[in-house]
Coordinates of C-alpha atoms in Angstrom, one line a residue:
M6 CA 28.4 186.6 28.7
I7 CA 32.1 187.7 29.3
R8 CA 31.6 188.7 32.8
R9 CA 29.9 185.5 33.1
G10 CA 32.5 183.5 31.8
L11 CA 35.0 185.1 33.8
G12 CA 33.1 184.6 36.9
L13 CA 32.8 180.9 35.9
L14 CA 36.8 180.7 35.6
V15 CA 37.3 182.6 38.8
L16 CA 35.0 179.6 40.9
A17 CA 36.8 177.0 38.8
L18 CA 40.3 178.6 40.1
V19 CA 38.7 178.6 43.5
A20 CA 37.8 175.0 43.3
L21 CA 40.8 173.8 42.0
A22 CA 42.8 175.6 44.7
A23 CA 41.0 174.4 47.8
P24 CA 42.2 171.1 47.7
L25 CA 45.7 172.3 47.4
A26 CA 45.2 174.9 50.4
A27 CA 43.5 171.9 52.4
D28 CA 46.6 169.8 51.8
S29 CA 49.1 172.6 52.4
Q30 CA 47.4 172.8 56.0
R31 CA 47.4 169.0 56.8
P32 CA 50.4 168.3 59.4
A33 CA 53.6 166.6 57.7
K34 CA 53.8 162.9 58.5
M35 CA 55.2 162.5 62.4
P36 CA 58.2 160.7 62.5
R37 CA 58.4 157.6 64.6
V38 CA 61.5 156.4 66.3
G39 CA 61.6 152.8 67.6
Y40 CA 63.2 152.1 70.9
L41 CA 64.2 148.1 71.7
V42 CA 65.5 147.3 75.1
V43 CA 66.2 144.4 76.8
T44 CA 65.0 145.4 80.4
P45 CA 61.6 146.3 81.5
L46 CA 60.7 150.1 80.7
A47 CA 60.9 151.7 84.2
D48 CA 58.4 154.5 85.5
P49 CA 59.8 157.1 85.8
P50 CA 62.2 156.3 83.0
S51 CA 65.9 155.2 83.8
A52 CA 68.6 157.6 83.7
E53 CA 69.4 156.9 80.0
R54 CA 66.2 157.0 78.5
Q55 CA 65.8 160.4 80.4
A56 CA 69.0 161.8 78.9
F57 CA 67.7 160.4 75.2
L58 CA 64.5 162.0 75.9
Q59 CA 65.8 165.3 77.0
R60 CA 68.1 165.6 74.2
L61 CA 65.4 165.0 71.8
R62 CA 63.4 167.9 73.6
E63 CA 66.4 170.4 73.3
L64 CA 66.8 169.6 69.5
G65 CA 63.0 170.6 69.1
Y66 CA 61.2 167.0 69.6
E67 CA 57.9 166.9 72.1
E68 CA 56.7 163.1 72.2
G69 CA 53.2 163.0 71.2
Q70 CA 53.6 166.2 69.6
N71 CA 56.2 166.2 66.5
I72 CA 57.4 162.6 67.1
T73 CA 56.1 159.7 68.1
I74 CA 58.4 156.6 70.0
V75 CA 57.3 153.2 69.8
Y76 CA 58.9 151.1 72.7
R77 CA 59.6 147.3 72.7
A78 CA 61.0 145.8 75.5
A79 CA 62.0 142.3 76.2
N80 CA 61.6 142.3 80.1
W81 CA 65.1 140.4 80.3
N82 CA 63.8 137.7 78.0
R83 CA 66.5 137.9 75.0
E84 CA 64.6 135.4 73.1
L85 CA 61.9 137.8 72.7
L86 CA 64.0 140.3 70.8
P87 CA 64.2 139.1 67.3
D88 CA 60.3 139.2 67.3
L89 CA 60.1 142.6 68.8
A90 CA 62.8 143.9 66.2
E91 CA 60.5 142.6 63.5
Q92 CA 57.6 144.7 64.8
L93 CA 59.2 147.7 64.8
V94 CA 59.8 147.1 61.2
D95 CA 56.5 145.9 60.5
L96 CA 55.7 149.5 61.9
K97 CA 57.6 151.2 59.3
V98 CA 59.4 153.3 62.1
D99 CA 61.8 156.0 60.7
V100 CA 64.8 154.9 62.9
I101 CA 65.5 152.1 65.7
V102 CA 67.6 153.0 68.7
A103 CA 69.0 149.5 69.4
V104 CA 69.9 149.8 73.2
P105 CA 72.8 147.7 74.3
G106 CA 72.0 144.0 73.9
T107 CA 69.7 144.7 71.2
V108 CA 71.9 145.6 68.3
D109 CA 72.0 141.9 66.6
A110 CA 68.3 141.6 66.9
A111 CA 67.7 145.1 65.2
R112 CA 70.5 144.4 62.6
Q113 CA 69.0 141.0 61.6
A114 CA 65.5 142.3 61.5
T115 CA 66.5 145.2 58.8
K116 CA 69.1 146.2 56.1
T117 CA 67.2 149.6 55.1
I118 CA 65.6 151.2 58.3
P119 CA 68.2 153.3 60.1
I120 CA 69.8 151.9 63.2
V121 CA 71.4 154.0 66.0
A122 CA 73.3 152.1 68.9
P123 CA 74.1 154.2 71.9
S124 CA 76.9 151.4 72.3
F125 CA 77.9 148.5 70.1
G126 CA 79.0 146.3 73.3
S127 CA 82.4 145.3 70.6
D128 CA 84.4 146.9 68.2
P129 CA 82.0 147.4 65.1
V130 CA 84.8 147.3 62.5
Q131 CA 86.2 144.1 63.8
T132 CA 83.2 142.1 64.2
G133 CA 82.3 143.7 60.6
V134 CA 79.1 145.6 61.6
V135 CA 80.5 148.5 59.7
A136 CA 83.2 149.2 57.3
S137 CA 85.1 151.7 59.2
F138 CA 84.5 154.3 62.2
A139 CA 84.6 157.4 59.4
R140 CA 82.0 155.6 56.9
P141 CA 80.2 153.1 58.3
G142 CA 78.1 152.4 55.4
G143 CA 74.9 150.0 55.4
N144 CA 72.0 151.3 57.8
I145 CA 73.9 151.6 61.3
T146 CA 76.0 154.0 63.3
G147 CA 76.4 155.2 66.6
L148 CA 78.8 155.1 69.4
A149 CA 81.3 152.3 70.0
W150 CA 83.2 151.5 73.0
T151 CA 83.5 148.0 75.0
P152 CA 83.8 146.9 78.6
A153 CA 87.1 145.5 77.7
E154 CA 88.3 149.1 78.0
V155 CA 87.7 149.7 81.5
A156 CA 88.1 146.2 82.8
G157 CA 91.5 146.6 84.0
K158 CA 91.2 150.1 85.1
Q159 CA 88.3 148.8 87.0
L160 CA 90.6 146.5 89.1
A161 CA 93.3 149.0 89.7
L162 CA 90.8 151.7 91.1
L163 CA 89.5 148.8 93.6
R164 CA 93.1 148.1 94.6
E165 CA 93.8 151.8 94.8
A166 CA 91.0 152.1 97.4
F167 CA 91.7 149.0 99.1
P168 CA 95.6 148.3 99.0
K169 CA 95.5 145.2 101.1
I170 CA 93.3 143.2 98.4
S171 CA 94.9 140.4 96.9
R172 CA 92.1 137.9 96.1
V173 CA 89.2 139.2 93.9
A174 CA 86.1 137.2 92.4
V175 CA 84.8 138.1 89.0
L176 CA 81.3 137.4 88.3
R177 CA 81.0 137.1 84.6
D178 CA 78.6 135.4 81.8
P179 CA 81.0 134.2 79.0
T180 CA 78.0 133.7 76.8
A181 CA 77.6 137.5 76.8
G182 CA 80.9 137.8 75.0
D183 CA 83.2 138.9 77.6
T184 CA 86.4 137.5 76.3
L185 CA 88.3 140.8 75.6
E186 CA 86.8 142.1 79.0
W187 CA 88.3 138.8 80.8
Q188 CA 91.8 138.9 78.9
E189 CA 91.8 142.9 80.1
I190 CA 91.4 142.3 84.0
R191 CA 93.7 139.3 83.8
A192 CA 96.4 141.3 82.1
A193 CA 95.9 144.1 85.0
A194 CA 95.7 141.2 87.6
R195 CA 99.2 140.0 87.1
T196 CA 100.6 143.4 86.8
L197 CA 98.9 144.4 90.4
G198 CA 99.8 141.1 92.1
V199 CA 95.9 140.2 92.4
T200 CA 94.7 136.2 91.9
L201 CA 91.5 136.1 90.4
Q202 CA 88.4 133.8 91.1
S203 CA 86.3 133.6 88.2
L204 CA 82.4 132.7 88.6
E205 CA 80.4 132.1 85.8
V206 CA 76.7 132.8 86.1
R207 CA 75.2 131.9 82.5
D208 CA 71.7 131.1 83.9
P209 CA 69.9 132.3 87.3
K210 CA 70.5 128.9 88.8
D211 CA 74.2 129.7 88.7
F212 CA 74.2 132.5 91.2
P213 CA 73.6 130.3 94.6
P214 CA 76.5 128.2 93.8
A215 CA 78.8 131.4 92.9
F216 CA 77.8 133.0 96.0
S217 CA 78.5 129.6 97.8
A218 CA 82.1 129.4 96.1
M219 CA 82.7 133.4 97.2
T220 CA 81.7 132.4 100.7
Q221 CA 84.1 129.6 101.4
R222 CA 87.1 131.1 99.5
R223 CA 86.4 134.6 101.2
P224 CA 87.9 136.7 98.4
D225 CA 88.8 140.5 99.3
G226 CA 86.7 142.3 96.7
L227 CA 84.3 141.4 94.1
V228 CA 84.3 143.0 90.4
T229 CA 80.7 142.3 88.4
F230 CA 81.2 142.6 84.5
V231 CA 78.0 144.1 82.9
T232 CA 75.6 141.5 81.4
P233 CA 71.9 141.3 81.1
L234 CA 72.0 138.6 83.7
T235 CA 74.0 140.6 86.4
T236 CA 71.8 143.4 85.8
A237 CA 68.7 141.6 86.6
F238 CA 70.0 140.0 89.8
R239 CA 72.0 143.1 90.9
P240 CA 69.9 143.3 93.9
L241 CA 70.7 139.8 94.9
I242 CA 74.4 140.5 94.2
V243 CA 74.4 144.0 96.3
E244 CA 72.7 142.0 98.8
F245 CA 75.2 139.3 99.1
A246 CA 78.2 141.9 99.2
T247 CA 76.7 143.7 101.7
K248 CA 76.0 141.0 104.2
H249 CA 79.4 139.5 103.6
R250 CA 81.5 143.1 103.7
L251 CA 82.7 142.7 100.5
P252 CA 83.9 145.9 98.5
T253 CA 82.3 145.9 95.0
M254 CA 83.2 147.4 91.7
F255 CA 80.6 147.3 89.2
G256 CA 80.2 148.7 85.4
L257 CA 77.2 151.0 85.9
K258 CA 76.4 153.7 88.2
A259 CA 72.9 152.6 88.3
D260 CA 74.5 149.4 90.3
V261 CA 75.8 151.7 92.5
E262 CA 72.7 154.2 93.0
A263 CA 71.3 150.5 94.1
G264 CA 73.8 150.0 96.8
G265 CA 76.8 148.5 95.0
L266 CA 80.0 150.4 96.5
M267 CA 81.5 151.9 93.3
S268 CA 81.7 151.6 89.5
Y269 CA 83.9 153.0 86.5
S270 CA 82.7 153.1 83.0
V271 CA 81.8 155.3 80.3
S272 CA 78.9 158.1 81.3
A273 CA 75.9 156.1 79.9
T274 CA 73.8 159.3 80.0
D275 CA 76.2 161.0 77.9
V276 CA 76.0 158.2 75.1
F277 CA 72.4 158.3 75.1
R278 CA 72.1 161.9 74.7
R279 CA 74.4 161.6 71.8
A280 CA 72.0 158.8 70.2
A281 CA 69.5 161.5 70.4
W282 CA 71.7 163.6 67.9
Y283 CA 72.1 160.8 65.5
V284 CA 68.1 160.1 65.6
D285 CA 67.9 163.9 64.8
R286 CA 70.1 164.0 61.9
I287 CA 68.6 160.9 60.4
L288 CA 65.4 162.4 60.7
K289 CA 66.6 165.5 58.7
G290 CA 67.7 163.0 55.8
A291 CA 71.2 162.1 56.8
R292 CA 72.1 158.7 55.9
P293 CA 73.5 156.4 59.0
G294 CA 76.2 155.3 56.6
D295 CA 77.6 158.6 56.1
L296 CA 77.5 159.5 60.0
P297 CA 80.7 158.4 61.7
V298 CA 80.8 156.0 64.6
E299 CA 82.2 157.9 67.5
Q300 CA 83.7 156.7 70.4
P301 CA 82.9 158.1 74.1
T302 CA 85.4 160.4 75.9
R303 CA 83.9 160.9 79.2
F304 CA 84.2 157.9 81.9
E305 CA 83.2 158.3 85.4
L306 CA 83.8 156.8 88.7
V307 CA 80.9 156.6 91.3
I308 CA 81.1 155.8 94.7
N309 CA 78.4 155.0 97.4
L310 CA 79.6 156.4 100.5
K311 CA 76.6 155.1 102.6
T312 CA 77.4 151.6 101.1
A313 CA 80.8 152.0 102.6
R314 CA 79.6 152.9 105.9
A315 CA 77.3 149.9 105.8
L316 CA 80.4 147.5 104.9
G317 CA 82.5 149.1 107.5
L318 CA 85.2 150.5 105.3
T319 CA 86.8 153.9 105.2
L320 CA 87.7 155.1 101.5
P321 CA 90.9 157.0 101.2
P322 CA 89.8 161.0 101.1
S323 CA 92.0 161.5 98.1
F324 CA 90.3 158.7 96.2
V325 CA 86.7 160.3 97.2
I326 CA 87.6 163.7 96.0
R327 CA 88.7 162.3 92.4
A328 CA 85.4 160.7 92.0
D329 CA 82.6 162.1 89.4
T330 CA 79.7 161.3 91.7
V331 CA 79.5 160.8 95.0
I332 CA 76.3 159.2 96.7
D333 CA 76.1 160.1 100.1
P334 CA 72.3 160.4 101.2

């Protein structure tokens, strides 16, 4: 009887342990990262998204194996962003990566899900998005820099490359919040003795009049502010500048890779790699409000020598050698 009782006890313990063992073998919940973007999702991925994914892999994440990335792209239709952000919230993602241009939509959609911004697009302290750079508080953190920080330098570099430049057209969209950028480039223009021609493109229909104005007034160069609209119409801008042999300064490396003459800005791939680090920290339990907002330290000058030849322009060798990237297929 005693042996029988012991046997029954052992069987009972085994039965109780079996579910526990099964539970221990079940895979942990796979974290889900929402990725909200204004532009269409390119295939292959853009350089920025490639940098983000590569850094995640270096940190031990393999998409589909131990992490899921849920993409939502507005395909240039900014009116879709609030709904897309809400979709990510409804899916209960663990963190949202709000690519430049989508931060406001992400913030309006949730006050609890952590948000990582590769670039805030404006000073997040001045605009009240975070309490401070050191302790942002709330549910958002990331990297902070503004195009205004480089606007003056862009004009100065254009003038350095082509010292005879005296009139420069500026393609801009005031509705995209470029007030500080415009102020900075105007201040630089006064110092450099350059006259600026402001050409506002708030809607696709504004591009033909802007191109017509440049054809009539014949500026010596063109600076294009980075906005969703100017990025979407990049091919037309590059085509116009090439046709009219107009030196161009853009704000994205991708603009130069697409045929623009030069760009100067923060290294976009660097900030997206850093965004992956923020995601990793949050998935490991860090609160976004405790992760300091950082400022990029690497800026890059990119030059396309093939475009220079197409424009019939010669860049000073001393200027070219300073470039971080020279495109010369």
